[in-house]
Amino acid sequence: MKYYTEPSREIPVAAETEVLVVGGGPAGFGAALHAARMGRKTMLIEQYGAVGGVATTGIMSHWTGRQDGGCFEELRAKARDCEAEQVINPEKLRILMLDMLMEAGVNVQLYTGFSDVIMEGNRVSGVITESKSGREAILSKMVIDSTGDGDVAARAGVPFEKGRSTDGGMQPMTIMFKVAGVDMDRAMFFWGFEDTVQLPEGDLQTLGRQELPSPAGHILLYPSSLHGVVTVNMSNMTDVDGTNARDLNRAEYVCRKQIPEIIAFLRRHVPGYEGCYLINSADVIGVRETCRFEANYQLNEQDIAQARTFEDWVVTKSNFFFDLHNVEGAGLDANGEYKAFKQPKPYTIPLRCFVPKTVEGILLNGRNISGTHKAHSSYRVMPIVMNMGHAMGIVAAMCVAQNKKPLELDIHEVQDELRRTNVEP
C-alpha cells in the first residue's frame, strides 16, 4: 500500500464546550438533551442533516422492544399526535427532536463529521471535525461517543471486538423503504421472522427464501403513520463491516438492487399488496452491529435473560428479545430468540458498561457499549439506547460539575438524578 505524508498545519478551534456529544442518533439525542438540562454547556455534532439517526434518516418503522421511563417515554409522549402506538413518523420526528434539543440549549451542529481525537496523555480532550467549514477542532471536558460504531473510542485507542466470538461475523445491513398503494383492508403485516401465513402457493416465509434474491429472503412488513403506506424491512446484506467504507458502498448497492425484486414478490404473493409501489427509501443504510468496546463490565445474555438488577444501574426497565438477525443469510440467527424468549421482566444496565478501562474523558453510549454479541442484539434498539443517552448526559454533566471521573461519582447521587427525571429501578 502506498502512503502520503500529510503536512502538519494549525487547525482553528471552532468551539470549546463542557460536554461534547458526537453523533445525533437516538443515543446522542438523549445524551445531549440531558447534559444541557443539567446546566452544562453542551454541543452535539452530527454528520447528516438531521438528528434521530435510524429513526429519521433511516426511516425506521417503529420503536422496537419495551423501554419505560426516561427520555424515551418523554419523546414518545410528545410524539403521540403524530404516531400511533409504536409507529414512527420520521418526518415529524425530525422536527420534534431538533426542537427539544434547541429548547434545552444544545449547540447542534449538523453536516459535521468526526475525523480524529485530541488526546492529552490517556485523556480525550476534544475532537477534530471535517465539514464545509474545513478541518476544525472542538475542545471539551467530557466526550460522549454516540456514533454507533464507536468512532471516537476507536481513534482514542479503546480496545474493541466485533461480531460473534468464533469468527467476528456481524449482523446484516438493511435499507428500509416504504411502499404505497396498499389495500389496508386486506393487508397483512409481519412483525417477526417466525410470523407467516399459509397461501395457496405455499408458506409465505418459505416462498421468500425460495424467490427473493439472496441474502434477502424474509418477510417483515409494518404499518406506517400514513394510510395505504407500509414500511418494508426486507433488503439484506451479509458479510459486511460497517466500519469499512468499501463494504458500506457494496451493501448500499446490493440492498438497493433488491428493492424492485422485493416489490415484485409482494405484488405476486401478499394479499393487499397487488398494486403497491415504491415511494421512499432510507437516506442511509441501517447498520446493526460493529464495534463493542472494552469497559469495566461486559453485559452478557445471562444478565438479560435473568433480568438482573445491578447496584450501579443507570438504565432500567429495558426489555427486548435477542433480535439477532442471521449473520449468514435471511431470517433469525440460530442463536437468536424471538418467540422462544420468555423473560417478562425488564433488565438494567450498569454504569461500568459505559466507562472504558484505560482511556479517560470519554463515555461509550448506544450500541457501542461493552456487551457480548448476543446481549448486544437486545440492547442495541433505539428506545433502549435513547435511555442510555439520558443516563450518560447526566453522568457527563456531573463529572464536569464535580471535576470527577465517572466511576468516582457517588452512584446514589447519579441514581437520584435519574429518578428525578423519571427513571426508576
XYZ file of C-alpha atoms in Angstrom, residues 57-353:
297
model
C -32.761 9.369 8.085
C -33.109 5.581 8.274
C -36.969 5.785 8.132
C -37.342 3.051 10.733
C -40.884 1.731 11.000
C -41.458 1.560 14.751
C -39.915 1.679 18.199
C -38.829 -1.885 18.891
C -38.670 -3.507 22.276
C -40.028 -2.143 25.520
C -38.452 0.773 27.380
C -40.321 2.504 30.169
C -39.481 5.869 31.694
C -36.811 8.415 30.973
C -36.041 10.233 27.763
C -37.750 7.707 25.511
C -41.062 7.901 27.320
C -40.933 11.710 27.195
C -40.254 11.754 23.455
C -42.938 9.199 22.698
C -45.490 11.160 24.741
C -44.665 14.353 22.833
C -44.915 12.478 19.528
C -48.312 10.984 20.292
C -50.100 13.399 17.987
C -48.029 12.125 15.072
C -47.540 8.474 15.999
C -49.898 5.562 16.541
C -48.573 3.493 19.446
C -45.076 2.338 18.412
C -45.262 3.583 14.814
C -42.744 6.259 13.810
C -43.441 9.242 11.568
C -39.822 10.062 10.579
C -40.540 13.495 9.099
C -42.392 14.848 12.121
C -39.827 13.253 14.421
C -37.014 15.189 12.699
C -38.662 18.443 13.745
C -39.671 17.354 17.245
C -36.245 16.037 18.251
C -34.457 19.110 16.936
C -36.928 21.387 18.723
C -36.338 19.603 22.032
C -32.563 19.969 21.706
C -32.807 23.636 20.807
C -35.199 24.344 23.684
C -32.721 22.692 26.084
C -29.947 24.982 24.843
C -27.873 22.400 22.983
C -25.491 23.795 20.359
C -26.419 21.493 17.469
C -24.041 21.405 14.506
C -25.248 19.237 11.632
C -23.317 18.373 8.469
C -20.208 17.871 10.601
C -18.218 14.655 10.511
C -15.903 13.319 13.196
C -12.329 12.900 11.958
C -9.956 12.337 14.887
C -9.475 12.704 18.624
C -7.422 15.236 20.539
C -5.559 13.456 23.316
C -3.775 14.702 26.419
C -1.976 11.599 27.583
C -4.669 8.942 28.007
C -7.472 11.504 28.160
C -9.738 12.611 25.312
C -9.885 16.410 25.445
C -11.673 17.097 22.184
C -12.153 16.060 18.587
C -11.211 17.150 15.095
C -14.056 17.570 12.623
C -14.426 17.867 8.858
C -17.198 19.917 7.272
C -17.868 22.544 4.613
C -16.130 24.906 7.027
C -12.960 22.836 6.771
C -10.944 20.948 9.336
C -11.640 22.273 12.829
C -11.091 21.387 16.473
C -13.679 21.258 19.243
C -12.370 21.116 22.813
C -14.394 19.511 25.581
C -14.202 18.389 29.185
C -16.228 15.232 28.532
C -16.929 13.488 25.234
C -19.870 11.103 24.779
C -19.302 8.709 21.865
C -22.740 8.247 20.328
C -21.533 7.323 16.851
C -22.920 3.799 16.952
C -19.689 2.348 15.605
C -17.644 3.930 18.386
C -15.540 6.030 16.022
C -14.254 8.290 18.795
C -13.405 5.446 21.171
C -11.625 3.537 18.398
C -9.455 6.533 17.493
C -8.710 7.046 21.180
C -7.347 3.504 21.419
C -10.096 1.838 23.442
C -9.916 -1.926 22.733
C -12.943 -3.426 20.987
C -14.313 -6.591 19.435
C -16.645 -7.147 16.520
C -19.354 -9.724 15.933
C -19.521 -13.229 17.295
C -16.525 -14.621 19.153
C -15.960 -17.545 16.763
C -15.296 -15.607 13.561
C -16.250 -11.938 14.026
C -19.386 -12.363 11.903
C -21.761 -9.415 12.333
C -25.475 -8.960 11.802
C -26.505 -7.962 8.267
C -27.298 -4.461 6.997
C -30.632 -3.238 5.634
C -32.072 -0.297 3.702
C -35.604 0.391 4.896
C -38.149 1.519 2.320
C -41.850 2.352 2.045
C -44.466 1.252 -0.463
C -47.790 2.969 -1.140
C -50.908 1.689 -2.882
C -51.540 -0.992 -0.267
C -55.127 -2.114 0.314
C -55.197 -1.663 4.086
C -58.459 -3.595 4.466
C -56.708 -6.743 3.216
C -53.063 -6.006 4.016
C -51.071 -8.422 6.129
C -48.243 -7.367 8.452
C -45.346 -9.493 9.657
C -43.540 -8.246 12.770
C -41.067 -11.112 13.240
C -39.168 -13.743 11.277
C -41.380 -16.502 12.663
C -44.611 -14.760 11.629
C -46.047 -16.243 8.443
C -49.216 -17.236 6.613
C -50.216 -20.234 4.531
C -51.083 -19.203 0.959
C -52.387 -21.434 -1.865
C -48.878 -21.428 -3.333
C -47.215 -22.264 -0.001
C -45.893 -20.831 3.254
C -45.023 -17.141 2.767
C -41.669 -17.140 4.600
C -40.654 -20.290 2.686
C -41.593 -18.615 -0.587
C -39.410 -15.682 0.417
C -36.413 -17.969 0.888
C -37.058 -19.531 -2.499
C -37.789 -16.483 -4.633
C -36.136 -13.402 -3.143
C -32.523 -12.599 -4.147
C -30.087 -13.970 -1.560
C -29.118 -12.896 1.070
C -32.616 -11.361 1.220
C -35.336 -13.906 1.879
C -37.523 -12.987 4.841
C -40.766 -11.004 5.018
C -41.085 -8.148 7.533
C -43.899 -5.647 6.866
C -45.093 -2.908 9.239
C -47.880 -0.313 9.144
C -46.797 3.308 8.810
C -48.306 6.572 10.006
C -49.895 7.125 6.567
C -52.898 5.274 5.190
C -52.038 2.884 2.396
C -48.308 3.096 3.134
C -46.307 0.180 4.565
C -42.694 0.132 5.764
C -40.638 -2.770 4.427
C -37.683 -4.316 6.277
C -36.637 -6.960 3.738
C -33.438 -5.886 1.990
C -30.440 -7.729 3.394
C -26.651 -7.767 3.051
C -24.365 -10.132 4.956
C -20.598 -10.446 5.316
C -20.010 -6.691 5.501
C -18.340 -4.435 8.067
C -19.974 -1.091 8.840
C -16.611 0.456 9.736
C -15.286 -0.190 6.220
C -16.262 2.424 3.609
C -15.943 -0.029 0.727
C -18.208 -2.539 2.472
C -20.782 0.178 3.086
C -20.770 1.080 -0.605
C -21.159 -2.563 -1.601
C -24.022 -3.083 0.864
C -25.758 0.074 -0.338
C -25.746 -1.107 -3.931
C -26.808 -4.701 -3.198
C -29.688 -3.653 -0.924
C -30.987 -1.037 -3.359
C -30.805 -3.549 -6.205
C -33.000 -5.921 -4.162
C -35.838 -3.408 -3.757
C -37.547 -3.871 -7.169
C -37.461 -7.671 -6.779
C -38.914 -7.419 -3.270
C -41.776 -5.242 -4.524
C -42.470 -7.685 -7.355
C -42.594 -10.504 -4.785
C -45.075 -8.573 -2.621
C -47.313 -7.882 -5.612
C -47.171 -11.535 -6.605
C -47.829 -13.187 -3.268
C -49.006 -10.964 -0.392
C -52.726 -10.093 -0.140
C -53.335 -6.351 -0.248
C -50.020 -5.564 -1.928
C -51.032 -6.313 -5.533
C -50.809 -2.642 -6.520
C -48.016 -1.461 -4.204
C -45.219 0.766 -5.469
C -42.062 2.380 -4.078
C -42.396 5.903 -2.657
C -39.410 6.328 -0.336
C -36.211 4.676 0.857
C -33.809 5.459 3.673
C -31.082 8.034 3.137
C -28.609 5.743 4.898
C -28.154 2.016 5.203
C -29.025 0.527 8.575
C -26.002 -0.959 10.347
C -26.956 -3.238 13.216
C -23.599 -4.240 14.650
C -19.948 -3.240 14.541
C -17.634 -2.467 17.471
C -18.363 -3.281 21.093
C -15.783 -1.693 23.364
C -13.949 -2.895 26.427
C -15.250 -1.274 29.597
C -15.338 -2.034 33.301
C -18.131 -4.580 32.820
C -19.392 -6.564 29.836
C -23.149 -7.081 29.786
C -23.975 -10.667 28.836
C -27.029 -12.605 27.725
C -27.500 -14.153 31.179
C -27.845 -10.661 32.674
C -30.697 -10.040 30.234
C -32.323 -13.476 30.432
C -32.293 -13.299 34.246
C -33.453 -9.648 34.299
C -30.576 -8.711 36.576
C -30.699 -5.520 38.635
C -27.216 -4.064 39.111
C -26.283 -1.941 42.125
C -24.768 0.677 39.806
C -27.735 0.725 37.405
C -28.122 3.736 35.142
C -30.531 2.271 32.552
C -33.627 0.461 33.816
C -36.859 -1.155 32.635
C -35.387 -2.344 29.337
C -36.948 -5.412 27.750
C -36.415 -6.920 24.326
C -35.789 -10.382 22.945
C -32.488 -11.437 21.353
C -33.133 -9.861 17.957
C -30.143 -11.496 16.320
C -30.503 -11.317 12.547
C -28.911 -14.218 10.685
C -25.199 -13.480 10.301
C -25.061 -15.728 7.232
C -28.360 -15.063 5.443
C -32.028 -14.218 5.850
C -34.185 -14.598 8.925
C -33.419 -15.114 12.591
C -29.965 -16.361 13.561
C -29.684 -19.784 15.190
C -28.629 -18.035 18.423
C -31.458 -15.506 18.322
C -34.619 -15.804 20.406
C -37.928 -14.334 19.257
C -40.930 -16.388 20.346
C -38.600 -18.538 22.449
C -37.681 -15.511 24.602
C -39.756 -15.918 27.770
C -38.411 -13.223 30.138
C -41.275 -10.844 31.002
C -39.203 -8.789 33.461
C -37.106 -5.803 32.361
C -33.348 -5.645 32.875
C -30.896 -2.928 33.904
C -27.536 -1.807 32.535
C -24.730 -0.736 34.902
C -22.599 2.391 34.631
C -19.480 0.232 34.297
C -20.557 -0.839 30.767
